[in-house]
mmCIF file of C-alpha atoms in Angstrom:
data_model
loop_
_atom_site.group_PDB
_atom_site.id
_atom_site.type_symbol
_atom_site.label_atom_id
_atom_site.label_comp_id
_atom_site.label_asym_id
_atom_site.label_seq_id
_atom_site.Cartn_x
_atom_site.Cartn_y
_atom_site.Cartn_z
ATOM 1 C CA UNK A 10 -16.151 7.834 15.358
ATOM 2 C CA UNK A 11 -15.408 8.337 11.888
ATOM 3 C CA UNK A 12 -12.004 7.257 9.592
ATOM 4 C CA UNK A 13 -10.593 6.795 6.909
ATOM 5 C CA UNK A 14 -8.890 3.066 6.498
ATOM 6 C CA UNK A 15 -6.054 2.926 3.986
ATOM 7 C CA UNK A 16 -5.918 -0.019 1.623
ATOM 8 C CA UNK A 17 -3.176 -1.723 3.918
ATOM 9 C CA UNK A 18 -5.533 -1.410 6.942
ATOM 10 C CA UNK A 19 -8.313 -3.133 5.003
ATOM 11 C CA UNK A 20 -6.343 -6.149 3.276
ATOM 12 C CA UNK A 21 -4.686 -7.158 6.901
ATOM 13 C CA UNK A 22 -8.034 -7.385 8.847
ATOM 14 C CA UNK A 23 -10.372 -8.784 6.034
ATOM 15 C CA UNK A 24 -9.269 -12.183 6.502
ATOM 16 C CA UNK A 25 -11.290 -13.899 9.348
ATOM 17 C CA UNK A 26 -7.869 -15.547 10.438
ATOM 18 C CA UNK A 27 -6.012 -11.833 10.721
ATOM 19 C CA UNK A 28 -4.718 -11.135 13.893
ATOM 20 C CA UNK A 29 -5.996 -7.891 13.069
ATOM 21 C CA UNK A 30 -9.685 -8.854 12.212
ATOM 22 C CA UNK A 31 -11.021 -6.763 15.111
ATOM 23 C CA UNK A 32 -11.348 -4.021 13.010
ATOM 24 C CA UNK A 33 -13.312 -5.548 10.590
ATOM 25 C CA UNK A 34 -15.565 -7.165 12.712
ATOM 26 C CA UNK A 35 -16.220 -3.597 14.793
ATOM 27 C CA UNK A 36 -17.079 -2.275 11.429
ATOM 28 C CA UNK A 37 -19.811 -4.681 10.713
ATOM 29 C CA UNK A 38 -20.668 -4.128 14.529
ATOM 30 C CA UNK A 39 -21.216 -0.105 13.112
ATOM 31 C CA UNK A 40 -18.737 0.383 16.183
ATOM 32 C CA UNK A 41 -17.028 2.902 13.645
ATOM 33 C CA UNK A 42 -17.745 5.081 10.387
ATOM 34 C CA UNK A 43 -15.933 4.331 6.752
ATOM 35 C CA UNK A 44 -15.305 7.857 4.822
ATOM 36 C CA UNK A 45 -15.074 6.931 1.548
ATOM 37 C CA UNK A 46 -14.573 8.004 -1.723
ATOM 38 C CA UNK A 47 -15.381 6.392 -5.404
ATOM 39 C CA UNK A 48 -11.355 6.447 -5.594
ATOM 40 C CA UNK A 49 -11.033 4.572 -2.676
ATOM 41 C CA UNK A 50 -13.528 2.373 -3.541
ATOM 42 C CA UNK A 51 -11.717 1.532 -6.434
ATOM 43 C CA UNK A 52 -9.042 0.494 -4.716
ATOM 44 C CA UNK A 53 -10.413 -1.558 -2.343
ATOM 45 C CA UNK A 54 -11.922 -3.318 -4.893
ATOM 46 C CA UNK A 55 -8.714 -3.796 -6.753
ATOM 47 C CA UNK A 56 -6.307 -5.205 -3.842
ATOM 48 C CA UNK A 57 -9.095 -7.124 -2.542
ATOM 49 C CA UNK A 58 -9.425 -8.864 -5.942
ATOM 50 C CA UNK A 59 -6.112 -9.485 -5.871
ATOM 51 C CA UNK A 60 -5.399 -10.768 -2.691
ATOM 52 C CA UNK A 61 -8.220 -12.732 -1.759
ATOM 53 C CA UNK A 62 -10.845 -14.538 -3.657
ATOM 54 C CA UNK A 63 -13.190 -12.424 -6.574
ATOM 55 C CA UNK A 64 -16.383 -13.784 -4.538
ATOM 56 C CA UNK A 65 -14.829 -12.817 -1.300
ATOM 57 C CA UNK A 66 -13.862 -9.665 -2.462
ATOM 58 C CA UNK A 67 -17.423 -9.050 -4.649
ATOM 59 C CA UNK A 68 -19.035 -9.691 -1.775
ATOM 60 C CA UNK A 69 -17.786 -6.986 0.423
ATOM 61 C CA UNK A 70 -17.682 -4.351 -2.333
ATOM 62 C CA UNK A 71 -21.096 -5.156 -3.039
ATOM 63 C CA UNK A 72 -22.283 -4.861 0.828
ATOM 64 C CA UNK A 73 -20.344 -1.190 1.454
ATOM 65 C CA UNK A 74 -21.850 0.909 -0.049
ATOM 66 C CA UNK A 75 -25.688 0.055 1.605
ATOM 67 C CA UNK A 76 -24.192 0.213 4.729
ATOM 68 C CA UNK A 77 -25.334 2.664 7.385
ATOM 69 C CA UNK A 78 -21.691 3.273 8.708
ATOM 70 C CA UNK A 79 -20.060 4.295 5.474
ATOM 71 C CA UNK A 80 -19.980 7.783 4.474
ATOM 72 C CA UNK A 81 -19.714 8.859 0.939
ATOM 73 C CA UNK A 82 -17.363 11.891 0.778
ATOM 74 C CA UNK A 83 -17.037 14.441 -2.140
ATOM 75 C CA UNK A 84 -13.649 15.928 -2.149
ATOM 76 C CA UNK A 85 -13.702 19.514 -3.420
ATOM 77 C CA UNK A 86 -9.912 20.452 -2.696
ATOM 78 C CA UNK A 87 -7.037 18.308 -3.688
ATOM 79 C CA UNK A 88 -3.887 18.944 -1.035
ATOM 80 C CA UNK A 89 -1.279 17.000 -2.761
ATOM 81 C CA UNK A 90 0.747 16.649 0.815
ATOM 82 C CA UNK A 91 2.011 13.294 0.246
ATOM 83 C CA UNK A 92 5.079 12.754 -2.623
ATOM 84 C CA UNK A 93 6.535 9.541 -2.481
ATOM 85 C CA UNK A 94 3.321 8.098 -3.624
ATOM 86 C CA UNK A 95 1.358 10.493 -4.839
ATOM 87 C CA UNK A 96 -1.557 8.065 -5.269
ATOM 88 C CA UNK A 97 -2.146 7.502 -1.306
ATOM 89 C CA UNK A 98 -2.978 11.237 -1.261
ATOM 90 C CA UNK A 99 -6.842 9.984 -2.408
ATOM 91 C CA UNK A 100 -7.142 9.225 1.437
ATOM 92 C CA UNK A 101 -5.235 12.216 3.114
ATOM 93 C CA UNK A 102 -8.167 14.461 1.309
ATOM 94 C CA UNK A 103 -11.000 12.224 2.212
ATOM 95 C CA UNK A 104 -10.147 12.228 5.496
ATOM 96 C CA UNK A 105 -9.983 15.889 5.486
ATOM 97 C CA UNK A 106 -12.712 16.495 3.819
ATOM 98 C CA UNK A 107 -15.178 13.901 5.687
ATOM 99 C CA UNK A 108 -13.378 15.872 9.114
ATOM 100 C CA UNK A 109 -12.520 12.440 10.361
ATOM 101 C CA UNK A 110 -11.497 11.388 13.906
ATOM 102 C CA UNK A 111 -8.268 9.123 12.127
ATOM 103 C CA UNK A 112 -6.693 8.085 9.602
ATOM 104 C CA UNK A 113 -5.573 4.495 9.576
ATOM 105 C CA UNK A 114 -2.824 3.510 7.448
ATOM 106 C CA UNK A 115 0.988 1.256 8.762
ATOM 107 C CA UNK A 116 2.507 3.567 5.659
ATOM 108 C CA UNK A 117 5.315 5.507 6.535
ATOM 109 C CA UNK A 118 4.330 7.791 3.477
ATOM 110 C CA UNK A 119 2.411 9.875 5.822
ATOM 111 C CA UNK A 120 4.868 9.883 9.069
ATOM 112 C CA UNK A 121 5.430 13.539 8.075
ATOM 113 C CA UNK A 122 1.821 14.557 8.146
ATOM 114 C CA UNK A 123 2.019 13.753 11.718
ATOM 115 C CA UNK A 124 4.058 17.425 12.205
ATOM 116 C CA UNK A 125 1.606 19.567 10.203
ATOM 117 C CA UNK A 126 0.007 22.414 12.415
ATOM 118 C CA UNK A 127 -2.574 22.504 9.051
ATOM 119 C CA UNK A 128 -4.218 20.565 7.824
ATOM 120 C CA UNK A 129 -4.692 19.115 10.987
ATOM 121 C CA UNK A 130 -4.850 15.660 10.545
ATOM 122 C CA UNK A 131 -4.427 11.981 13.145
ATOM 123 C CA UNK A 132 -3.026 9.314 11.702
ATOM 124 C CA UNK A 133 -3.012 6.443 13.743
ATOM 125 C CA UNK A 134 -1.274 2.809 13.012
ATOM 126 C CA UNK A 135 -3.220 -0.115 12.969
ATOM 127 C CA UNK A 136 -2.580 -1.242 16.934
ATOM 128 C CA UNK A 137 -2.939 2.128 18.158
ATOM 129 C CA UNK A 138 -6.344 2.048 16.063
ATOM 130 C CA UNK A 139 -7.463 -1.434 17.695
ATOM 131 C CA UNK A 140 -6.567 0.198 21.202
ATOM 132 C CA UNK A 141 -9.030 3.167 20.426
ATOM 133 C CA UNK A 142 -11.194 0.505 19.284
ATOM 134 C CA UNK A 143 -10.408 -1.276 22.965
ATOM 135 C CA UNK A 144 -11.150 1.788 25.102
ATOM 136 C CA UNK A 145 -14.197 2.026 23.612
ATOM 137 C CA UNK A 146 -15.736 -1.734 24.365
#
């Protein structure tokens, strides 16, 4: 299975008291694939830094890349199909491109991409993620 995690997705299941770490811990299990960009990347490292500690968040950014279950995606095409924040749209056309199985994000930015006939596109909340994650124990 392969996604795309938005930032949100990754900063409330990277603590190992989150109610959410499940997903973090089936990603070090390689239960899943990480599409990726350097953009998203970038990100991560950002909010991590700022969240948690710099050796915490070092750490991880240093380990992702190696990993087996992260795929690096190029994006060729930018779709621009989310406005209120433009800068979320980063993951929209990763996902696309990298022909993911979801897109994991709790922002309601991209509640309208959920009617598009094209680009077709499944965005899925974090619990409705960790029940994918269930059905496939």
């Amino acid at each position: 299975m392969k996604v795309v995690l938005d930032t949100n997705i990754l900063l409330a299941s990277f603590s190992r008291n989150s109610p959410y770490r499940t997903v973090m811990d089936r990603f070090r299990n390689r239960d899943y694939t990480i599409c990726v960009t350097t953009d998203i990347l970038l990100e991560y490292e950002e909010k991590l830094t700022e969240k948690f500690s710099l050796a915490a968040a070092a750490a991880f950014m240093e380990a992702l890349p190696d990993r087996s279950n992260v795929d690096w995606i190029h994006v060729f095409f930018r779709w621009n199909l989310i406005y209120p924040d433009l800068d979320d749209n980063k993951f929209v056309d990763c996902a696309l491109a990298a022909r993911v199985d979801y897109l994991v994000t709790n922002d309601r930015d991209y509640r309208p991409l959920k009617r598009l006939g094209f680009p077709r596109l499944t965005i899925l909340t974090m619990e409705e993620f960790i029940a994918v994650l269930g059905k496939g124990s």
